[in-house]
Amino acid sequence: MKYNKKDYIQISGDLFEEVQLKRIFRDSKTFVDSVPKKDPREILHQYRNLHADEIDLKTFIADNFEPPSDSTIKIDLPKNRTMEEHIGLLWNYLKRDKVNQSQNTTLIPLPKPYIIPGGRFREIYYWDSYFTIHGLVISNEMEIAENMLDNFAFLIDEVDHIPNGNRVYYITRSQPPFFAAMINLLSKYNGVQWQLKYLQQLRKEYDFWMNKKNRLFELNENEFLNRYFDEDNLPREESYYEDFQLAAGFDENKQKEFYRNIRAACESGWDFSSRWFYDNENLTKCITTHIIPVDLNSLLYFTERKLAELYKLADNKIEEKNFLHASEKRKQLINKYNWKDNFYFDYNFMERKTTDIYSLAAVYPLYFGIASDEQAQYVADIIEKEFLRAGGLITTTNHTGQQWDAPNGWAPLQWLTIVGLRNYGFSKLADEIKNRWLKLNRDVFNRTGKMFEKYNVEDTTLFAGGGEYDLQDGFGWTNGIALALAKDLDLELN
């Protein structure tokens, strides 16, 4: 692989471990995003030649590393602005110009400007970007919207897939594969033939997910579905202390299994949620790699449909037929393994049964047209009965203290649900969700002047909680979906 984690002293080696385990920074992501002020070899030589009782580690790090700054720091926007005006002004603060190559930073250089989520998230993120792009389109920021896709195509060429984000420590995992959906979204403005520029990269992205060694699982003979994974089985560099502490009581084999499952949960984007916990327990019982997620396989279904479409445009009838067949096979398997008791669930292949965790991942088959009309009716009924709250939709029906569970709501899941319901004619429920979510966004903005990463949809007077870090503002996907819903553009896929 082009980028080797061991080449970066911020994410590997004895200095890195000591900084993280001694909690020199409150947020473990701070050090891995720092940049050495001089040759890393010189810093390591100096560090290793100092006796433990001679070194003030905090001072040593301050002298030798440039820490990152939060992306939304020092934002000075005019008062008395509307939420929409605020978001329009915010794009420039969340924009990052192309990054030149540097051997010392963990940031992977990208050829074109891009939008970051905000706060501690100082880099481009894969699945965030799909929802951010919706807002860029509405703000007439078409050039940077297309730049986002070009940067992802570049990353596929560079590292064979789209990583979690453009950081070296993210390259062993991806995120929910929305690349085909991004291409589809912008094709509405650039035309169908325009999509062919990404055919090679989309195929390469698909091949990454279909690697039988890790992300593809055979449930029965010739019945393959996908799971989330990570090539590494060590603590996450950006959450090293947290992972190390959680695994402290495990033996070595159990630690490796735990670290891989935690990393795989991060690949899902739902880090963390009861979706990934054995028997609905807690983070130490994370079993992500045992799960066949309904959202991931819905995304890969759409990727197969998009590849079939692009191969048809390229007049490659053999590949068109192959991918149409693959998509139909996957659709059948999703409905075989992920559908139970009138709802879509994740499937635990180790126990040969669904997890029975009620989550908004169930709306993906509606968003991508996999569900039948009857199935969509059942899902809509359960969404209205079990998920709808004062501020929109809860993420799961479980209260665990994790950020991807109740009482939190997230912009991308509101959007996927609203559009998925509209695809099947449930416009009244979709509008109710939209109105409640937008009201919450506006109310919180009017109180704080900020757009947040997530919201408490059960008690709308409280901020959202959970997670390994403080509540982040900015915020790319919240901004994008707020604009899309406020404009009420009909951007559904089907």
Coordinates of C-alpha atoms in Angstrom, one line a residue:
M1 CA 0.0 0.0 0.0
K2 CA 1.3 3.5 -0.9
Y3 CA 0.8 4.9 2.6
N4 CA 2.4 2.9 5.5
K5 CA 1.2 3.8 9.0
K6 CA 4.6 2.9 10.4
D7 CA 6.2 5.8 8.5
Y8 CA 4.4 8.4 10.7
I9 CA 5.5 9.0 14.3
Q10 CA 2.2 10.6 15.2
I11 CA 0.4 7.2 14.6
S12 CA 3.0 4.6 15.3
G13 CA 5.8 3.7 17.7
D14 CA 6.8 4.3 21.3
L15 CA 6.4 8.1 21.3
F16 CA 2.9 7.8 19.8
E17 CA 1.9 5.2 22.4
E18 CA 3.2 7.2 25.3
V19 CA 1.5 10.4 24.2
Q20 CA -1.8 8.6 23.8
L21 CA -1.7 6.5 26.9
K22 CA -0.6 9.4 29.1
R23 CA -3.5 11.6 27.8
I24 CA -1.3 14.5 26.8
F25 CA -4.4 15.6 24.8
R26 CA -8.0 15.3 26.0
D27 CA -9.0 14.2 22.5
S28 CA -6.9 11.3 21.1
K29 CA -7.4 12.6 17.6
T30 CA -5.4 15.7 18.3
F31 CA -1.9 14.1 18.3
V32 CA -2.6 12.0 15.2
D33 CA -3.5 15.2 13.3
S34 CA -0.5 17.1 14.5
V35 CA 2.5 17.8 12.2
P36 CA 6.1 17.4 13.2
K37 CA 8.0 20.8 13.1
K38 CA 11.2 19.1 12.0
D39 CA 12.5 15.8 10.6
P40 CA 10.6 13.1 12.5
R41 CA 13.9 11.1 12.8
E42 CA 15.5 13.9 14.7
I43 CA 12.5 14.1 17.0
L44 CA 12.6 10.4 17.8
H45 CA 16.3 10.5 18.3
Q46 CA 15.9 13.3 20.8
Y47 CA 13.0 11.5 22.5
R48 CA 14.9 8.2 22.9
N49 CA 18.0 9.9 24.3
L50 CA 16.2 11.6 27.1
H51 CA 15.7 9.7 30.3
A52 CA 12.2 9.3 31.5
D53 CA 12.7 11.5 34.5
E54 CA 14.3 14.2 32.4
I55 CA 11.4 14.7 29.9
D56 CA 8.4 16.8 30.3
L57 CA 6.4 15.1 27.7
K58 CA 3.8 17.8 27.3
T59 CA 6.5 20.5 26.7
F60 CA 8.4 18.1 24.4
I61 CA 5.3 17.6 22.2
A62 CA 4.6 21.3 22.2
D63 CA 8.2 22.1 21.1
N64 CA 8.2 19.5 18.3
F65 CA 4.7 19.3 16.9
E66 CA 2.2 21.7 15.4
P67 CA -1.2 20.8 16.8
P68 CA -4.3 21.0 14.6
S69 CA -6.9 23.8 15.0
D70 CA -10.6 23.1 15.0
S71 CA -12.1 23.8 11.6
T72 CA -14.8 26.1 12.8
I73 CA -12.7 28.2 15.1
K74 CA -12.8 32.0 14.8
I75 CA -15.9 32.0 12.6
D76 CA -17.2 35.5 12.4
L77 CA -20.6 35.6 10.8
P78 CA -23.1 38.4 10.8
K79 CA -25.8 38.5 13.4
N80 CA -29.6 38.1 12.8
R81 CA -29.1 35.7 9.9
T82 CA -31.5 32.9 9.0
M83 CA -30.5 29.3 9.2
E84 CA -30.2 29.1 5.4
E85 CA -28.1 32.3 5.2
H86 CA -25.8 30.9 7.9
I87 CA -25.3 27.7 6.0
G88 CA -24.6 29.6 2.8
L89 CA -21.9 31.6 4.5
L90 CA -20.5 28.6 6.3
W91 CA -19.4 26.7 3.2
N92 CA -16.3 28.9 2.8
Y93 CA -15.3 28.1 6.4
L94 CA -15.7 24.4 5.8
K95 CA -13.8 24.5 2.5
R96 CA -10.3 23.2 2.3
D97 CA -8.0 23.9 -0.7
K98 CA -6.1 21.1 -2.3
V99 CA -3.3 19.8 0.0
N100 CA 0.2 19.6 -1.2
Q101 CA 2.2 16.5 -0.6
S102 CA 4.1 16.4 2.7
Q103 CA 5.9 13.4 4.2
N104 CA 5.2 14.6 7.7
T105 CA 1.4 15.0 7.9
T106 CA -1.1 12.2 8.2
L107 CA -3.4 14.1 5.8
I108 CA -3.5 12.5 2.4
P109 CA -3.2 15.2 -0.3
L110 CA -6.2 15.7 -2.6
P111 CA -6.0 17.4 -6.0
K112 CA -9.1 19.6 -5.6
P113 CA -10.8 21.7 -2.9
Y114 CA -13.3 20.0 -0.8
I115 CA -15.8 20.4 2.2
I116 CA -15.1 19.0 5.6
P117 CA -17.7 18.2 8.2
G118 CA -16.3 20.7 10.9
G119 CA -15.0 20.7 14.4
R120 CA -12.5 17.9 15.1
F121 CA -13.3 16.4 11.7
R122 CA -10.7 18.3 9.7
E123 CA -10.6 16.1 6.6
I124 CA -13.0 14.9 3.9
Y125 CA -15.3 12.0 5.0
Y126 CA -16.7 9.5 2.7
W127 CA -20.4 9.0 3.5
D128 CA -20.8 12.5 5.0
S129 CA -20.0 13.9 1.7
Y130 CA -23.1 12.5 -0.1
F131 CA -25.4 14.4 2.2
T132 CA -23.2 17.5 2.2
I133 CA -23.3 17.5 -1.6
H134 CA -27.1 17.9 -1.5
G135 CA -26.6 21.3 0.2
L136 CA -23.8 22.3 -2.2
V137 CA -26.1 21.7 -5.1
I138 CA -28.8 23.9 -3.6
S139 CA -26.2 26.6 -2.9
N140 CA -25.1 26.5 -6.5
E141 CA -21.7 25.3 -5.5
M142 CA -21.6 22.8 -8.3
E143 CA -17.9 23.1 -8.9
I144 CA -16.9 22.0 -5.4
A145 CA -19.7 19.4 -5.4
E146 CA -18.0 17.8 -8.5
N147 CA -14.6 18.3 -6.9
M148 CA -15.7 16.0 -4.1
L149 CA -16.4 13.2 -6.5
D150 CA -13.1 13.9 -8.4
N151 CA -11.2 13.6 -5.0
F152 CA -12.9 10.3 -4.2
A153 CA -12.0 9.0 -7.7
F154 CA -8.4 10.1 -7.0
L155 CA -8.4 8.2 -3.6
I156 CA -9.7 5.1 -5.4
D157 CA -6.8 5.3 -7.8
E158 CA -4.3 6.0 -4.9
V159 CA -5.3 3.4 -2.3
D160 CA -7.7 1.1 -4.2
H161 CA -10.8 2.3 -2.3
I162 CA -12.3 5.4 -0.7
P163 CA -11.0 5.4 2.9
N164 CA -13.0 6.5 5.9
G165 CA -11.3 9.9 5.4
N166 CA -8.2 11.3 3.8
R167 CA -5.9 10.4 6.7
V168 CA -3.2 7.7 6.6
Y169 CA -4.7 6.2 9.8
Y170 CA -8.0 5.7 8.0
I171 CA -6.8 3.7 5.0
T172 CA -7.5 0.2 6.4
R173 CA -11.2 0.9 6.3
S174 CA -13.9 2.6 4.2
Q175 CA -17.4 3.9 5.1
P176 CA -20.8 3.2 3.7
P177 CA -20.3 3.1 -0.1
F178 CA -22.2 6.1 -1.4
F179 CA -20.0 6.8 -4.4
A180 CA -22.6 5.4 -6.9
A181 CA -25.3 7.5 -5.2
M182 CA -23.1 10.6 -5.5
I183 CA -22.6 10.0 -9.2
N184 CA -26.3 9.5 -9.6
L185 CA -27.1 12.7 -7.8
L186 CA -24.8 14.9 -9.9
S187 CA -25.9 13.2 -13.1
K188 CA -29.2 15.0 -12.8
Y189 CA -27.3 18.2 -13.5
N190 CA -24.5 17.0 -15.7
G191 CA -26.2 14.4 -17.8
V192 CA -26.1 10.6 -18.0
Q193 CA -23.1 10.4 -20.3
W194 CA -21.1 12.5 -17.8
Q195 CA -21.2 9.6 -15.4
L196 CA -18.9 7.5 -17.6
K197 CA -15.9 9.5 -16.4
Y198 CA -16.2 7.5 -13.1
L199 CA -16.9 4.0 -14.4
Q200 CA -13.4 2.7 -13.9
Q201 CA -13.2 4.0 -10.3
L202 CA -16.7 2.8 -9.4
R203 CA -15.8 -0.7 -10.6
K204 CA -12.6 -0.6 -8.5
E205 CA -14.6 0.5 -5.5
Y206 CA -17.0 -2.3 -6.0
D207 CA -14.2 -4.8 -6.3
F208 CA -12.8 -3.6 -3.0
W209 CA -16.1 -4.5 -1.2
M210 CA -16.4 -7.8 -3.0
N211 CA -13.0 -9.1 -1.8
K212 CA -13.8 -12.6 -0.4
K213 CA -11.1 -12.5 2.2
N214 CA -12.7 -9.9 4.4
R215 CA -15.9 -8.0 3.4
L216 CA -17.8 -10.7 1.5
F217 CA -19.4 -13.6 3.4
E218 CA -21.0 -16.8 2.0
L219 CA -24.2 -17.4 3.9
N220 CA -25.1 -20.6 2.0
E221 CA -23.9 -22.1 -1.2
N222 CA -23.5 -19.3 -3.8
E223 CA -25.3 -16.8 -1.5
F224 CA -23.0 -13.9 -0.8
L225 CA -23.7 -10.7 1.2
N226 CA -21.3 -8.1 2.6
R227 CA -20.2 -7.0 6.0
Y228 CA -18.1 -4.1 7.5
F229 CA -14.5 -4.9 8.3
D230 CA -11.0 -3.3 8.8
E231 CA -7.6 -4.8 7.8
D232 CA -6.1 -3.8 11.2
N233 CA -6.7 -5.5 14.6
L234 CA -5.0 -2.8 16.8
P235 CA -6.5 0.1 18.7
R236 CA -7.7 2.9 16.5
E237 CA -4.9 5.5 16.2
E238 CA -7.4 8.3 16.6
S239 CA -9.0 6.7 19.7
Y240 CA -6.0 4.8 21.0
Y241 CA -6.5 5.4 24.7
E242 CA -10.2 4.7 24.6
D243 CA -9.7 1.3 22.8
F244 CA -6.8 0.3 24.9
Q245 CA -8.8 0.9 28.1
L246 CA -11.8 -1.0 26.9
A247 CA -9.7 -4.1 26.0
A248 CA -7.5 -4.0 29.1
G249 CA -9.1 -7.1 30.6
F250 CA -9.0 -9.3 27.5
D251 CA -6.4 -11.8 26.5
E252 CA -4.4 -11.1 23.3
N253 CA -6.6 -12.9 20.9
K254 CA -9.8 -11.4 22.4
Q255 CA -8.1 -7.9 22.2
K256 CA -7.4 -8.3 18.4
E257 CA -10.9 -9.5 17.8
F258 CA -12.3 -6.6 19.8
Y259 CA -10.2 -4.0 18.0
R260 CA -11.2 -5.3 14.6
N261 CA -14.9 -5.2 15.5
I262 CA -14.6 -1.6 16.9
R263 CA -12.8 -0.6 13.7
A264 CA -15.5 -2.3 11.6
A265 CA -18.2 -0.4 13.5
C266 CA -16.4 2.8 12.4
E267 CA -16.5 1.7 8.8
S268 CA -20.2 1.4 9.2
G269 CA -20.4 5.1 10.1
W270 CA -22.6 4.2 13.1
D271 CA -19.8 4.4 15.7
F272 CA -21.3 3.4 18.0
S273 CA -24.7 1.7 18.2
S274 CA -26.5 -1.2 19.7
R275 CA -26.7 -2.6 16.1
W276 CA -23.2 -3.9 16.7
F277 CA -23.5 -5.2 20.2
Y278 CA -24.1 -8.8 21.1
D279 CA -27.4 -9.3 23.0
N280 CA -27.8 -5.5 23.1
E281 CA -25.1 -5.2 25.8
N282 CA -22.3 -2.6 25.4
L283 CA -19.2 -1.7 23.5
T284 CA -17.1 -4.5 24.9
K285 CA -19.5 -6.9 23.3
C286 CA -19.1 -5.4 19.8
I287 CA -19.5 -8.0 17.1
T288 CA -19.7 -5.9 13.9
T289 CA -17.8 -8.4 11.7
H290 CA -20.5 -11.0 12.5
I291 CA -23.3 -8.8 11.1
I292 CA -24.7 -8.6 7.5
P293 CA -26.0 -5.0 7.6
V294 CA -29.1 -4.1 5.6
D295 CA -27.8 -0.6 4.8
L296 CA -24.5 -1.8 3.4
N297 CA -26.1 -4.4 1.2
S298 CA -28.7 -1.9 -0.1
L299 CA -25.9 0.5 -1.0
L300 CA -24.1 -2.3 -2.9
Y301 CA -27.3 -3.2 -4.7
F302 CA -27.5 0.3 -5.9
T303 CA -23.8 0.2 -6.9
E304 CA -24.5 -2.9 -9.0
R305 CA -27.5 -1.2 -10.6
K306 CA -25.4 1.9 -11.4
L307 CA -22.6 -0.2 -12.8
A308 CA -25.1 -2.0 -15.1
E309 CA -26.4 1.4 -16.3
L310 CA -22.9 2.7 -17.0
Y311 CA -21.8 -0.5 -18.8
K312 CA -24.9 -0.1 -20.9
L313 CA -23.9 3.5 -21.7
A314 CA -20.4 2.1 -22.6
D315 CA -22.1 -0.5 -24.9
N316 CA -20.6 -3.4 -22.8
K317 CA -23.6 -5.8 -22.9
I318 CA -21.8 -8.6 -21.1
E319 CA -21.0 -6.5 -18.0
E320 CA -24.4 -4.8 -18.1
K321 CA -26.0 -8.3 -17.9
N322 CA -23.6 -9.4 -15.2
F323 CA -24.4 -6.5 -12.9
L324 CA -28.1 -6.6 -13.5
H325 CA -28.0 -10.3 -12.5
A326 CA -25.9 -9.5 -9.4
S327 CA -28.3 -6.7 -8.3
E328 CA -31.3 -9.0 -8.6
K329 CA -29.6 -11.7 -6.7
R330 CA -28.6 -9.3 -3.9
K331 CA -32.2 -8.0 -3.8
Q332 CA -33.5 -11.5 -3.3
L333 CA -30.9 -12.2 -0.6
I334 CA -31.6 -9.0 1.3
N335 CA -35.3 -9.9 1.4
K336 CA -34.4 -13.5 2.4
Y337 CA -32.0 -12.7 5.3
N338 CA -32.7 -9.1 6.4
W339 CA -36.5 -9.2 6.3
K340 CA -38.4 -10.5 9.4
D341 CA -41.6 -9.7 11.2
N342 CA -42.5 -6.9 8.7
F343 CA -39.3 -5.0 9.1
Y344 CA -35.7 -4.9 7.8
F345 CA -33.1 -6.0 10.4
D346 CA -29.4 -6.7 10.3
Y347 CA -28.5 -10.4 10.1
N348 CA -26.0 -12.2 12.5
F349 CA -24.5 -14.9 10.4
M350 CA -22.8 -16.6 13.3
E351 CA -26.1 -17.2 15.0
R352 CA -28.0 -17.6 11.7
K353 CA -30.7 -15.2 12.7
T354 CA -31.6 -11.5 12.5
T355 CA -30.4 -9.2 15.3
D356 CA -33.9 -7.8 15.9
I357 CA -32.5 -4.4 16.7
Y358 CA -35.0 -1.8 15.4
S359 CA -33.0 0.8 13.5
L360 CA -33.3 3.3 10.7
A361 CA -31.0 1.2 8.6
A362 CA -34.4 -0.4 7.6
V363 CA -35.2 2.6 5.4
Y364 CA -32.3 1.9 2.9
P365 CA -34.3 -0.7 1.0
L366 CA -37.0 1.9 0.5
Y367 CA -34.5 4.6 -0.5
F368 CA -33.0 2.3 -3.1
G369 CA -36.2 0.6 -4.4
I370 CA -35.6 -2.9 -3.0
A371 CA -38.7 -3.2 -0.9
S372 CA -42.1 -4.2 -2.4
D373 CA -45.1 -1.9 -1.9
E374 CA -46.3 -4.2 0.9
Q375 CA -43.0 -4.3 2.7
A376 CA -42.8 -0.5 2.4
Q377 CA -46.2 -0.2 4.0
Y378 CA -45.1 -2.3 7.0
V379 CA -41.9 -0.3 7.4
A380 CA -43.7 3.0 7.2
D381 CA -46.2 1.9 9.9
I382 CA -43.3 0.9 12.3
I383 CA -41.4 4.1 11.6
E384 CA -44.4 6.1 12.5
K385 CA -45.3 4.1 15.6
E386 CA -41.8 3.4 17.0
F387 CA -39.4 6.0 15.7
L388 CA -41.3 9.3 15.3
R389 CA -40.5 11.8 18.1
A390 CA -41.0 15.5 18.7
G391 CA -37.9 16.5 16.8
G392 CA -37.9 13.8 14.1
L393 CA -36.8 10.2 14.1
I394 CA -34.7 8.4 16.7
T395 CA -31.9 6.3 15.3
T396 CA -32.7 3.0 17.0
T397 CA -35.4 2.2 19.6
N398 CA -32.6 1.4 22.2
H399 CA -31.3 3.8 24.9
T400 CA -27.7 2.8 25.5
G401 CA -25.8 6.0 25.9
Q402 CA -24.2 5.5 22.4
Q403 CA -24.6 8.3 19.9
W404 CA -26.1 6.2 17.2
D405 CA -29.0 5.1 19.4
A406 CA -32.0 6.9 21.0
P407 CA -32.6 9.7 21.8
N408 CA -30.4 11.0 19.0
G409 CA -31.4 11.9 15.5
W410 CA -29.1 12.4 12.6
A411 CA -29.6 14.3 9.4
P412 CA -28.7 11.6 6.9
L413 CA -31.1 9.1 8.4
Q414 CA -33.9 11.7 8.4
W415 CA -33.2 12.3 4.7
L416 CA -33.0 8.6 3.7
T417 CA -36.3 8.0 5.5
I418 CA -38.1 11.0 4.1
V419 CA -37.1 10.2 0.5
G420 CA -37.6 6.4 1.0
L421 CA -41.2 7.0 2.2
R422 CA -41.9 9.4 -0.7
N423 CA -40.7 6.7 -3.2
Y424 CA -43.6 4.6 -2.1
G425 CA -46.2 7.3 -1.8
F426 CA -46.1 7.9 2.0
S427 CA -45.8 11.7 1.5
K428 CA -47.9 12.7 4.6
L429 CA -45.6 10.8 7.0
A430 CA -42.5 12.0 5.1
D431 CA -43.7 15.6 5.4
E432 CA -44.3 15.2 9.1
I433 CA -40.8 14.0 9.7
K434 CA -39.4 16.8 7.6
N435 CA -41.3 19.5 9.4
R436 CA -40.4 18.2 12.9
W437 CA -36.7 17.9 11.9
L438 CA -36.5 21.3 10.3
K439 CA -38.2 22.9 13.3
L440 CA -35.7 21.3 15.6
N441 CA -32.8 22.5 13.4
R442 CA -34.2 26.1 13.4
D443 CA -35.0 26.2 17.1
V444 CA -31.5 25.0 18.1
F445 CA -29.9 27.4 15.6
N446 CA -31.9 30.3 16.9
R447 CA -30.8 29.4 20.5
T448 CA -27.1 28.8 19.7
G449 CA -26.3 30.2 16.3
K450 CA -24.9 26.7 15.3
M451 CA -25.7 23.7 13.3
F452 CA -24.8 20.5 15.1
E453 CA -23.7 17.0 14.1
K454 CA -26.6 15.3 15.8
Y455 CA -29.7 16.3 17.8
N456 CA -31.8 15.0 20.7
V457 CA -35.1 14.4 19.0
E458 CA -36.9 13.1 22.2
D459 CA -36.3 16.1 24.4
T460 CA -35.7 19.0 22.1
T461 CA -34.6 21.3 24.9
L462 CA -31.5 19.2 25.4
F463 CA -28.4 18.7 23.3
A464 CA -27.5 15.3 21.9
G465 CA -25.1 13.2 23.9
G466 CA -23.1 10.0 23.6
G467 CA -20.0 9.3 21.7
E468 CA -16.3 9.6 22.4
Y469 CA -16.0 13.3 21.8
D470 CA -17.8 16.6 22.5
L471 CA -20.8 17.6 20.4
Q472 CA -19.5 19.0 17.1
D473 CA -20.8 22.0 15.2
G474 CA -20.3 22.9 11.6
F475 CA -21.7 20.7 10.3
G476 CA -21.5 19.4 6.8
W477 CA -24.3 16.8 6.5
T478 CA -26.6 18.7 8.8
N479 CA -26.2 21.8 6.6
G480 CA -26.7 19.9 3.4
I481 CA -29.9 18.1 4.5
A482 CA -31.3 21.2 6.1
L483 CA -31.0 23.1 2.8
A484 CA -32.4 20.1 0.8
L485 CA -35.4 19.8 3.1
A486 CA -36.0 23.5 3.3
K487 CA -36.0 23.7 -0.5
D488 CA -38.0 20.5 -0.6
L489 CA -36.4 19.5 -3.8
D490 CA -37.5 16.1 -5.3
L491 CA -34.1 14.4 -5.4
E492 CA -35.3 10.8 -4.9
L493 CA -33.4 8.1 -6.8
N494 CA -36.2 6.1 -8.3

